[in-house]
mmCIF file of C-alpha atoms in Angstrom:
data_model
loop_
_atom_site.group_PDB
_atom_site.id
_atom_site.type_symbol
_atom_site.label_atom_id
_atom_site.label_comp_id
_atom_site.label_asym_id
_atom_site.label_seq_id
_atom_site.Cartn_x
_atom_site.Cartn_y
_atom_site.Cartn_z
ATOM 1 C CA UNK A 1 12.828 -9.304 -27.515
ATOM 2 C CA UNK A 2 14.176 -6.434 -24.926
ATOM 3 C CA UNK A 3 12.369 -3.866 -27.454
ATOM 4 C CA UNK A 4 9.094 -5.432 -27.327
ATOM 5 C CA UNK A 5 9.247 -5.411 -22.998
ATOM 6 C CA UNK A 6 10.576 -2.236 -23.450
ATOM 7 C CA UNK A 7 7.789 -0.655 -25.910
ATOM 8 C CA UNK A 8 5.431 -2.428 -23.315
ATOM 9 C CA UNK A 9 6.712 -0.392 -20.333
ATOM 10 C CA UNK A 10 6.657 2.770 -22.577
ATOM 11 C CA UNK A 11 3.243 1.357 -23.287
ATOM 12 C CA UNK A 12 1.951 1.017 -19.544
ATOM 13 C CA UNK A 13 3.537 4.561 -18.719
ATOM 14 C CA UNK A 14 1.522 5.912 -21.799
ATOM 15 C CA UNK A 15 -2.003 7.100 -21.028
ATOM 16 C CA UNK A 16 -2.788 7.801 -24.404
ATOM 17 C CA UNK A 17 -0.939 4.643 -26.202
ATOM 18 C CA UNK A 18 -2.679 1.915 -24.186
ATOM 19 C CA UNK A 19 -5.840 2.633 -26.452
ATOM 20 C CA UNK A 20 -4.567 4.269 -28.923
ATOM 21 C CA UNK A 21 -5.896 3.512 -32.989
ATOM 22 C CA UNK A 22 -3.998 0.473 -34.908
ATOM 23 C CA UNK A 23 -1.939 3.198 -36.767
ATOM 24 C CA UNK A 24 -1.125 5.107 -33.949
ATOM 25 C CA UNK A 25 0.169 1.957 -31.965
ATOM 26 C CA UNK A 26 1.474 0.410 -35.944
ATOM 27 C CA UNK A 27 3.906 4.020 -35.452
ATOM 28 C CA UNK A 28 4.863 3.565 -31.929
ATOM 29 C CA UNK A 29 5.702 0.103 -32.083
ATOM 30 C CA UNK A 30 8.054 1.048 -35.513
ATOM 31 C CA UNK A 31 9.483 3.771 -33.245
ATOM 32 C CA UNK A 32 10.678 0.899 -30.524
ATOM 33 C CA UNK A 33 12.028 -1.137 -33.697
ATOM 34 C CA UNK A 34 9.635 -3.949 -32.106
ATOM 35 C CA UNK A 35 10.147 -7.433 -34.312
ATOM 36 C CA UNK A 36 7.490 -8.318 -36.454
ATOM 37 C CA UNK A 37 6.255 -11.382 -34.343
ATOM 38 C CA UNK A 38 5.443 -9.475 -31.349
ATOM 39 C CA UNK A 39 4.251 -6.252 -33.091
ATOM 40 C CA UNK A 40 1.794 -8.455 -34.335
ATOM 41 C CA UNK A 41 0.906 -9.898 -31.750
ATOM 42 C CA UNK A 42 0.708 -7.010 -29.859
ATOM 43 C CA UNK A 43 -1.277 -4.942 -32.691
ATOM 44 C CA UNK A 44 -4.076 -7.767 -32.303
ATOM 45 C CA UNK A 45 -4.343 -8.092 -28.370
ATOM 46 C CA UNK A 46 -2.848 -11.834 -28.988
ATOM 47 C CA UNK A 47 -1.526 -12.129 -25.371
ATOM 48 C CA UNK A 48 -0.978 -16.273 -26.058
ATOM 49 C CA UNK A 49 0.916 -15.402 -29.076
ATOM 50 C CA UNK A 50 3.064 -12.569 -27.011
ATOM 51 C CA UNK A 51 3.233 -15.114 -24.555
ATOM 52 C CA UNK A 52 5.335 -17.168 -26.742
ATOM 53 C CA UNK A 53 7.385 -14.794 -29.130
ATOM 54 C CA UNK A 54 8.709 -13.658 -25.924
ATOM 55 C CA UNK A 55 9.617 -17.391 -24.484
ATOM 56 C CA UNK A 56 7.890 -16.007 -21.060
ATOM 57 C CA UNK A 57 6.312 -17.645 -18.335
ATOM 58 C CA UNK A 58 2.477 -17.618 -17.649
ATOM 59 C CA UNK A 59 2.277 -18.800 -14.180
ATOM 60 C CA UNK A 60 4.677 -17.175 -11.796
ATOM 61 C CA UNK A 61 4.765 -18.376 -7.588
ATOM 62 C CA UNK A 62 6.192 -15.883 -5.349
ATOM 63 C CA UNK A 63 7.030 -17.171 -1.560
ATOM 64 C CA UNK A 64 8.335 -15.461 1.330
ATOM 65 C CA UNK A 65 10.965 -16.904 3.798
ATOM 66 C CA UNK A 66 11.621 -15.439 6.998
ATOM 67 C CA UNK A 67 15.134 -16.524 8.293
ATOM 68 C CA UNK A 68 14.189 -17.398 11.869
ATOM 69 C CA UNK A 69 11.770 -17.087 14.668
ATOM 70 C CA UNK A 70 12.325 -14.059 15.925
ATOM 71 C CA UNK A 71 11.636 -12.468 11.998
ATOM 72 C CA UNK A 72 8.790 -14.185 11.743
ATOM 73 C CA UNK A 73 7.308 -12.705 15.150
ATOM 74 C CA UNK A 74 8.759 -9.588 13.958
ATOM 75 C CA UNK A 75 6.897 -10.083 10.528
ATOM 76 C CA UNK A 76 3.435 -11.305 11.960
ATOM 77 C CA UNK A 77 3.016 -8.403 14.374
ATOM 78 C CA UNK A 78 3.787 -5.784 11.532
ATOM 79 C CA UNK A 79 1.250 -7.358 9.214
ATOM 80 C CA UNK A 80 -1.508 -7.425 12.568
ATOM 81 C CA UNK A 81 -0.550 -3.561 12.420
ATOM 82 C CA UNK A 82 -1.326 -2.656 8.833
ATOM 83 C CA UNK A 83 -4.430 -4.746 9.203
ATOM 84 C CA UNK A 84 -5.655 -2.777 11.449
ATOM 85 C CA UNK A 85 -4.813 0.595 10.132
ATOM 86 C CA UNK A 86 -6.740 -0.755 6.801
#
């Protein structure tokens, strides 16, 4: 599994790999000694199928917690800030 996430990094870094020809990106993924399953999938643009041969998670939540008042003041003035300089 850790050489299909890492041929995927090498693959986002990789101007030329992200659209590269099936035999090009057959080569590459060979390279990264990606397993079978998620060459595959990967090969075909089968993102449900990577999705699984992977065992990851589709839907991710991401919260912030500010520890007390004075943070969150803190917190709300600096985003008021970059607002405005946007």
């Amino acid at each position: 599994m850790s050489s299909a996430i890492s041929f995927l990094e090498t693959m986002g870094r990789t101007p030329g790999l992200l659209n590269a020809a099936k035999p090009a990106l057959y080569s590459a993924l060979s390279d990264h000694a990606v397993d079978q399953a998620a060459g595959w999938a990967i090969l075909t643009g089968n993102a449900t199928g990577l999705t699984e041969v992977l065992r990851a998670r589709t839907h991710l939540v991401c919260g912030l917690v500010l520890p007390d008042c004075e943070a969150a003041e803190m917190f709300d003035s600096e985003v008021r800030l970059l607002a405005k300089a946007s």
